[in-house]
Short mmCIF file of C-alpha atoms in Angstrom, two decimals:
data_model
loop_
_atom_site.label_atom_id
_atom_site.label_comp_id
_atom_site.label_asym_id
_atom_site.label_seq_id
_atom_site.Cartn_x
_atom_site.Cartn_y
_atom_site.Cartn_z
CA UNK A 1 88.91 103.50 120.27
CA UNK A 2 87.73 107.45 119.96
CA UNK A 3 89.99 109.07 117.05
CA UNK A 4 89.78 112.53 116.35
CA UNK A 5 90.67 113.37 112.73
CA UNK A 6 92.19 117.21 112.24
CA UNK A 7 91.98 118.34 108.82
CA UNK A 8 89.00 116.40 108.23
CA UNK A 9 87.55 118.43 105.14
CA UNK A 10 90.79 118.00 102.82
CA UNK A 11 91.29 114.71 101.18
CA UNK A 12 93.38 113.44 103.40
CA UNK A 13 90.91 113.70 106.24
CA UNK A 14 88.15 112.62 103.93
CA UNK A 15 89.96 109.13 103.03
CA UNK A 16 90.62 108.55 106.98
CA UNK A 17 86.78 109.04 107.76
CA UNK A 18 86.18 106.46 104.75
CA UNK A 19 88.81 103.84 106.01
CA UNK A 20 88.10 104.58 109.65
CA UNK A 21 84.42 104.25 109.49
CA UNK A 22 84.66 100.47 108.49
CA UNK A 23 87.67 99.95 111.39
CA UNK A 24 86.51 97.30 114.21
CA UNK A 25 88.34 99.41 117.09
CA UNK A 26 86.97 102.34 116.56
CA UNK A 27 83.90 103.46 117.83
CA UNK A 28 83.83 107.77 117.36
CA UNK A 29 85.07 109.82 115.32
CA UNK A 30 85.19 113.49 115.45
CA UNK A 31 86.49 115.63 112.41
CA UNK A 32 87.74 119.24 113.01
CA UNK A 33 88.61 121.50 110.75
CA UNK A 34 90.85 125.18 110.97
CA UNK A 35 88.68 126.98 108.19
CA UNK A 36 84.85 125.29 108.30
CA UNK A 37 83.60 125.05 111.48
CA UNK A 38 80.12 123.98 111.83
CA UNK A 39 79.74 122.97 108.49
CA UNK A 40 77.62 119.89 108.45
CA UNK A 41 80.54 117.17 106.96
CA UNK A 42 77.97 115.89 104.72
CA UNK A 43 76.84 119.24 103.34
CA UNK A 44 80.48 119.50 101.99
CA UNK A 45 80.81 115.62 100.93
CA UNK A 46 76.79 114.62 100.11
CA UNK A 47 77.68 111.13 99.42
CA UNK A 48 78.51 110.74 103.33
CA UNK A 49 75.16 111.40 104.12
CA UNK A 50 73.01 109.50 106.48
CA UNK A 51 76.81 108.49 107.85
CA UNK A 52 78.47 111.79 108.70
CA UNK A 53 76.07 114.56 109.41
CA UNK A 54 77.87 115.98 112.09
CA UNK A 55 78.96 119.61 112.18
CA UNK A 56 82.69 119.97 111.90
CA UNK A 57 84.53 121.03 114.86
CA UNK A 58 86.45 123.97 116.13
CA UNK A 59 89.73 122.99 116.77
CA UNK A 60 90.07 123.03 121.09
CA UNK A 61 93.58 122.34 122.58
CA UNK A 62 92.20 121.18 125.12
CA UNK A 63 89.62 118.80 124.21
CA UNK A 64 92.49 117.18 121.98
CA UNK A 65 93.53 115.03 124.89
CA UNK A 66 90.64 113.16 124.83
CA UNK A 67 91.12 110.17 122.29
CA UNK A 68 93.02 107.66 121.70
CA UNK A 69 94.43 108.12 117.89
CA UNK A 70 94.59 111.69 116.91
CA UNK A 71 95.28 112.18 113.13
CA UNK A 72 96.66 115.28 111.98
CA UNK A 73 95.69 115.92 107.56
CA UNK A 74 97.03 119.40 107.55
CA UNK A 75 99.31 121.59 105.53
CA UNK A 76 103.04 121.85 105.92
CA UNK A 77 103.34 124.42 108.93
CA UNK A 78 100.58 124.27 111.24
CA UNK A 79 101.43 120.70 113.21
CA UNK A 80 104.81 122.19 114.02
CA UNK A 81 103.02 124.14 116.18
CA UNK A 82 99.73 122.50 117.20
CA UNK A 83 100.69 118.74 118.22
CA UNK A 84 103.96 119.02 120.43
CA UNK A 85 101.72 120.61 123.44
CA UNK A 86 100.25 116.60 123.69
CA UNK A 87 103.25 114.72 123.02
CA UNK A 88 102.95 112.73 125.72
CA UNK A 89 99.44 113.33 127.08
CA UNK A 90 97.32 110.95 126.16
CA UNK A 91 96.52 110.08 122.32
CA UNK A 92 98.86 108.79 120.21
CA UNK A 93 99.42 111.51 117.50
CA UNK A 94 99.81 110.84 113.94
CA UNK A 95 100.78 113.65 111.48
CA UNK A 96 100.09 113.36 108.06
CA UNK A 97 101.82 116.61 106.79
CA UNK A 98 105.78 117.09 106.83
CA UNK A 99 106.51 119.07 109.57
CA UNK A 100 107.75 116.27 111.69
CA UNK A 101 109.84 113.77 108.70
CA UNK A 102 112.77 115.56 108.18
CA UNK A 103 115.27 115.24 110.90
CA UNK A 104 117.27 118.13 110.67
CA UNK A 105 115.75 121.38 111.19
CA UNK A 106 117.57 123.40 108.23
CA UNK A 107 116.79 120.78 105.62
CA UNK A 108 112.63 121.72 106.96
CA UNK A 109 113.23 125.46 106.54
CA UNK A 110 115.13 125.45 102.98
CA UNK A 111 112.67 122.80 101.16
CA UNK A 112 108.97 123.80 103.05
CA UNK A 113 109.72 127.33 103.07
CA UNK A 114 108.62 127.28 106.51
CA UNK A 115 109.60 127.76 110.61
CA UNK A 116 110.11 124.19 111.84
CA UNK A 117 108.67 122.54 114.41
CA UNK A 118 110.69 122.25 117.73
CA UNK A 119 113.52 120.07 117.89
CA UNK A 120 113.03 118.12 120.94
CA UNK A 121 109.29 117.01 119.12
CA UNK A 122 111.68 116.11 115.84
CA UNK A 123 113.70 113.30 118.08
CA UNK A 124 110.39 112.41 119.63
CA UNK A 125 108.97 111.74 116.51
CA UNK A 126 108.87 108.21 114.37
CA UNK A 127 109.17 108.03 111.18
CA UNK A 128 106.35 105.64 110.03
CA UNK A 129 107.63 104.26 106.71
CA UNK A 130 105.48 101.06 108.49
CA UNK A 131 107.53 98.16 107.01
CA UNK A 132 110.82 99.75 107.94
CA UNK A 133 110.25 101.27 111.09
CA UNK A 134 107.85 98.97 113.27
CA UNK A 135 109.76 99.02 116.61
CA UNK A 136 109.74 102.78 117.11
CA UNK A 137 106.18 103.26 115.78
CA UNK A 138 104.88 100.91 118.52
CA UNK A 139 107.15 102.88 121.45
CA UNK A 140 106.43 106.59 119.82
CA UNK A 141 103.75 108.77 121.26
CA UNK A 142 104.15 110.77 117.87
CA UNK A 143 104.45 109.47 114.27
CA UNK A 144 105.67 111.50 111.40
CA UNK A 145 103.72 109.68 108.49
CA UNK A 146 105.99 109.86 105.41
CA UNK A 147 105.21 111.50 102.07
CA UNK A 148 102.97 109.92 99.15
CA UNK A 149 106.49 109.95 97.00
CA UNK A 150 108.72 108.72 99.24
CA UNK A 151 106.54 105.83 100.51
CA UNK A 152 106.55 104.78 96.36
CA UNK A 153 109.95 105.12 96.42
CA UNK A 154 111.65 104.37 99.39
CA UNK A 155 109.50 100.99 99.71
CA UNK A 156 110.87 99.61 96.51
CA UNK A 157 114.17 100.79 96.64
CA UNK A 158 115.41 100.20 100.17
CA UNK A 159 115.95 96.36 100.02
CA UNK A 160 118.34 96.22 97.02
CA UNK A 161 120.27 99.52 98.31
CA UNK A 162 120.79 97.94 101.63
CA UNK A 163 122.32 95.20 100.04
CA UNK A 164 124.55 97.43 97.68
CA UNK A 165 122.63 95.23 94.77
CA UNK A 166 122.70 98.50 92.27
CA UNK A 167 124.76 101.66 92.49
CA UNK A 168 122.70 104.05 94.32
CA UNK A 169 125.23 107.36 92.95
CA UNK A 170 123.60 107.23 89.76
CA UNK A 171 120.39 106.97 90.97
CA UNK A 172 117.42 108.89 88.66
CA UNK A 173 113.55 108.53 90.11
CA UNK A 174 111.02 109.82 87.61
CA UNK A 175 107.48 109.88 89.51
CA UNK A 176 104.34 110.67 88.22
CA UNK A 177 101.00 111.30 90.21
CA UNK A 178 97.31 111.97 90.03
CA UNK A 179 96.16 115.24 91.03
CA UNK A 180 94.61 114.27 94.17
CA UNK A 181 97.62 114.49 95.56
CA UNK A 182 97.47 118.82 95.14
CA UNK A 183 94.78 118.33 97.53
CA UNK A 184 91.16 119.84 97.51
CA UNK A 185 91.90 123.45 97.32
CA UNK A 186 91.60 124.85 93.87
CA UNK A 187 94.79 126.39 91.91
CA UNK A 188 95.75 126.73 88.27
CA UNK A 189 97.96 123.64 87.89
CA UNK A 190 94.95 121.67 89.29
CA UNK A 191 92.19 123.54 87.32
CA UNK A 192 90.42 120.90 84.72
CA UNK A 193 90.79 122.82 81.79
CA UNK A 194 95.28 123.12 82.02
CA UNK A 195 94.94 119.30 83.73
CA UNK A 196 92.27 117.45 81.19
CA UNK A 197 94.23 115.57 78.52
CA UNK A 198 97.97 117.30 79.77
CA UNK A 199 101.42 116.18 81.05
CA UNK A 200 102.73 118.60 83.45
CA UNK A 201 106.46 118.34 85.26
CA UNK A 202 106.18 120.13 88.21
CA UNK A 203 109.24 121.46 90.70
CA UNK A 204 112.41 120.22 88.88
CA UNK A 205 115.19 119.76 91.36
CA UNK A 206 113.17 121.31 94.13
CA UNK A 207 110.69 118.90 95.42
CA UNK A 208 110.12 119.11 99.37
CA UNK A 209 110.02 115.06 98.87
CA UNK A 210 113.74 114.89 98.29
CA UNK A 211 115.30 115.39 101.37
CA UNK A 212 112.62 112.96 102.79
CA UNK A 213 113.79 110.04 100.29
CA UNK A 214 117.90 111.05 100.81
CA UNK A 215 117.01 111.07 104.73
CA UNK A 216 115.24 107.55 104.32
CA UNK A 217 118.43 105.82 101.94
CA UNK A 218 120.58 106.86 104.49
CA UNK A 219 118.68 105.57 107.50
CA UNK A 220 117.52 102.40 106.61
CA UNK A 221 119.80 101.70 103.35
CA UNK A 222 122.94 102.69 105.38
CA UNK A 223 123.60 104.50 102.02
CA UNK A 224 123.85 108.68 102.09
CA UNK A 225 123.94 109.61 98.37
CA UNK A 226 121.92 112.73 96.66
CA UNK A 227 119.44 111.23 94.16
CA UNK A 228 117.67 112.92 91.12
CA UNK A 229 114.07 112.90 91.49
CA UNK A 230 111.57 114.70 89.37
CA UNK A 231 107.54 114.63 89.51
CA UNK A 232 104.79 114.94 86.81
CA UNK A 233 101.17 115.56 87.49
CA UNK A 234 98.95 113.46 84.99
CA UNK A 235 95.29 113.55 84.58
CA UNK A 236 93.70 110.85 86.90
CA UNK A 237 92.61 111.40 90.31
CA UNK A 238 94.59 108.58 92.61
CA UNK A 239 97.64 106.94 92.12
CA UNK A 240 101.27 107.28 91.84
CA UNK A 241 103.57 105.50 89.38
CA UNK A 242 107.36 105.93 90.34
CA UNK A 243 110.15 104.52 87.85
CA UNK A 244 113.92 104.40 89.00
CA UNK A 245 116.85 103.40 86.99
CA UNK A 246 120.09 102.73 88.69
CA UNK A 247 123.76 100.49 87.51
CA UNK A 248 123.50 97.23 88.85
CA UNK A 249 126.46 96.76 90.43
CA UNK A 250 128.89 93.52 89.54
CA UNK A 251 127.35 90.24 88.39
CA UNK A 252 123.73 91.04 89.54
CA UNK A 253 120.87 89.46 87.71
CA UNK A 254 117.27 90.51 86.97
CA UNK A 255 116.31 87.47 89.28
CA UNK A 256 118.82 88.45 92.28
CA UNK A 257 116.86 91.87 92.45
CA UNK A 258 113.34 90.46 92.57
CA UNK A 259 114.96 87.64 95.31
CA UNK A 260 115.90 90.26 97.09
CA UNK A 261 112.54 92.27 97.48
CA UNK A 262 110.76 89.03 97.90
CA UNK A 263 113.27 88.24 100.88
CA UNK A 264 112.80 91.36 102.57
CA UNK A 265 108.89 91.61 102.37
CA UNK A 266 107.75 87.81 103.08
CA UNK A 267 105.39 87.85 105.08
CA UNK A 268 104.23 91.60 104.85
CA UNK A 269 100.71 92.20 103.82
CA UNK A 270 100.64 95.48 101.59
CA UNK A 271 103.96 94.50 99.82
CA UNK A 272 103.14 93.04 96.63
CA UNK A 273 105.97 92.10 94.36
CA UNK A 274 104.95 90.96 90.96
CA UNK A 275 105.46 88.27 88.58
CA UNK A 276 106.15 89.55 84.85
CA UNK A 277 103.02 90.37 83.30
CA UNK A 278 101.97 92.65 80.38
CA UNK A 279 101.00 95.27 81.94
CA UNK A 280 101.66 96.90 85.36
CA UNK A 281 99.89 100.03 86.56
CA UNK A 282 98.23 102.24 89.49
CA UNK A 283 94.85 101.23 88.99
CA UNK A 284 95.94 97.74 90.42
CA UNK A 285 96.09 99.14 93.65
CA UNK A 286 93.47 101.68 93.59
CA UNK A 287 91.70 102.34 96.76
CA UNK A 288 93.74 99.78 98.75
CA UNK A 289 96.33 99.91 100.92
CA UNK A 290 98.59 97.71 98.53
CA UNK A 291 102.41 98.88 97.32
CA UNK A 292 102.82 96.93 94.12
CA UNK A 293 106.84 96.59 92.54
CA UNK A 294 108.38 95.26 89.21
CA UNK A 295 111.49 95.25 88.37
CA UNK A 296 113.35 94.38 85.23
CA UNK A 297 116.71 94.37 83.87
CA UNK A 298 118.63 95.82 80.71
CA UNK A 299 121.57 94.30 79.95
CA UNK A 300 122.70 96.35 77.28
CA UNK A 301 123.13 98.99 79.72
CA UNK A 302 123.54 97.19 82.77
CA UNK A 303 120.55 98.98 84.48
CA UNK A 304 117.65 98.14 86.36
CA UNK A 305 114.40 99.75 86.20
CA UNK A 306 112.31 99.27 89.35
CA UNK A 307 108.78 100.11 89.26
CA UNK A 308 106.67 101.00 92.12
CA UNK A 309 102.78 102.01 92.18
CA UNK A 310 100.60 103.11 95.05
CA UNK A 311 97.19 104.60 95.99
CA UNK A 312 98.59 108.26 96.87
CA UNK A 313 95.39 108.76 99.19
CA UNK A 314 95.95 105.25 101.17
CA UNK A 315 99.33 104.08 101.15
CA UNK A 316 101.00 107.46 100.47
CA UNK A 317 98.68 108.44 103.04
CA UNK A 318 95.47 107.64 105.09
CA UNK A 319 96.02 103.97 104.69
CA UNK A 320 99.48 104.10 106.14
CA UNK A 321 98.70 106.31 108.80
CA UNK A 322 95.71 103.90 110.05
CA UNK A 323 98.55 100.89 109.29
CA UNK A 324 100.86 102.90 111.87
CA UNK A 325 97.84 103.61 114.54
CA UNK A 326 96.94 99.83 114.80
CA UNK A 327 100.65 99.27 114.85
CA UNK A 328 101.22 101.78 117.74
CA UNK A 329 98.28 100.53 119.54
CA UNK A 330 98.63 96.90 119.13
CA UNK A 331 96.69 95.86 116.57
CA UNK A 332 96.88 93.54 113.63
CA UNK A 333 98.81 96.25 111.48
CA UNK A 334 95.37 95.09 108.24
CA UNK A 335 93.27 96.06 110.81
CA UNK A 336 90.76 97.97 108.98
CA UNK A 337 92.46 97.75 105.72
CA UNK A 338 92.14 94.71 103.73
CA UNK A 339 90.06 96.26 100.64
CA UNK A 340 90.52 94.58 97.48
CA UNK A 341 91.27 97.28 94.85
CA UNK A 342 88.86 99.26 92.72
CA UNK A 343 89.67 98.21 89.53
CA UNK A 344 86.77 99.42 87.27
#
């Protein structure tokens, strides 16, 4: 396959070249970029030298026709625009930013801040939570790949919610990630010296992520509820950790919940749910593709606390987007993506 990667000089892009280089389909890739065009790729990023040293390229309308997979790694705003044009013309198009996850136009405008993207494109669109959504990510010519959050969240929450196993009202999702996630352009929240050896809670109550995760309960859970969700930025570079508490409703046990996730993800690859073990954390799924859960029980408060970790830059991201791709096109949905995880 030819893939062209848009965005290629943010993170995003980066982590698609990485995972797309070792892919058995593909054959070319071609990185464009909005802001630094002719740039050699491995001036910016010396350790892909000798294996990118290809100038970045202008981004052409028309030459976008010509591949097979186009990825989109851009900010919120500028796919809205750029990608409905090909709907339909050639390359299956996979957007990595928001414009295209959020059904309903006036939910877009209030949390991004930002014009939305037409709504015919919208209903054209698939969401590509992968393990929920496989049908219409194989028929879609465009797939709306879903936030680093709400791929945490939604993943290890959706199972027990569909089967009313905990009280989704009192829902409260604390979610903590590395600062990778802020992207590669510099800014004081993401400057080393306010980061380094800090906690930092970040847009409480106004997250563009919560719409996404209230949309994705209500699709696939069958469940429309508001939830609480709040985010912290800690100081590592990957990962995301997200902790939810919720009731349990009626006579539900520690061991239905973890049937239950089981149940639903036999036989899925990056679905990992784990035994009890002393410790449980994001570095057991760094640089991998893999969506670890836990989940435990109190019963002194009749709660459960369900515990989700991911690689922000794979599985929140690149690695799902390449999961959807071989999906749309066929493929093996590991295709490409069965690293082990870098643990040291």
């Amino acid at each position: 396959m030819k893939v062209g990667i848009i965005g290629a000089s943010g993170y995003g892009g980066l982590e698609l070249m990485r995972l797309l280089h070792h892919h058995p389909e593909v054959q070319k890739i071609d990185l464009y970029t909005s802001s630094e065009e002719g740039t050699l790729f491995s001036m910016k990023y010396p350790h892909t030298t000798k294996l990118y040293d290809q100038p970045l390229l202008k981004i052409d309308q028309a030459q976008l026709t010509n591949y097979d997979v186009l990825f989109a790694s851009t900010p919120a705003g500028v796919t809205s625009r750029l990608l409905p044009p090909l709907i339909g013309k050639g390359p299956k198009l996979i957007d990595l930013s928001g414009d295209f996850r959020l059904n309903n136009v006036a939910d877009y405008e209030l949390w991004y801040k930002k014009t939305s993207a037409p709504i015919k494109a919208i209903e054209q669109s698939a969401y590509g939570l992968t393990e929920w959504n496989m049908e219409a990510i194989r028929q879609a010519d465009l797939i709306a790949n879903p936030g680093c959050y709400p791929t945490a969240v939604l993943l290890s929450l959706l199972p027990i919610i569909k089967e009313r196993l905990i009280d989704a009202s009192g829902l409260i999702i604390d979610a903590k990630s590395g600062v990778s996630g802020a992207g590669n352009t510099p800014g004081p929240m993401t400057h080393f010296s306010e980061t380094n050896e800090n906690l930092t809670i970040y847009k409480i109550h106004q997250h563009q992520h919560i719409p996404e995760i209230e949309q994705g309960i209500e699709q696939f859970g069958n469940y429309k509820t508001p939830v609480t969700f709040t985010t912290h930025l800690v100081p590592m570079t990957r990962g995301i950790m997200t902790t939810s508490y919720a009731p349990l409703t009626k006579g539900v046990t520690e061991e239905v919940l973890i049937d239950c996730l089981k149940d639903y993800y036999d036989g899925r690859p990056f679905i990992r749910v784990m035994p009890e073990s002393a410790k449980f954390s994001t570095k057991q799924v760094y640089g991998s593709n893999f969506c670890d859960m836990h989940v435990k029980v109190d019963p002194r408060t009749n709660r459960a606390t369900i515990v989700s970790v991911i690689d922000n830059l794979v599985k929140g991201a690149a690695g799902q987007a390449i999961q959807n791709m071989n999906v749309a096109s066929g493929l093996e949905e590991t295709t490409g993506l069965n690293q082990v995880p870098l643990f040291i």
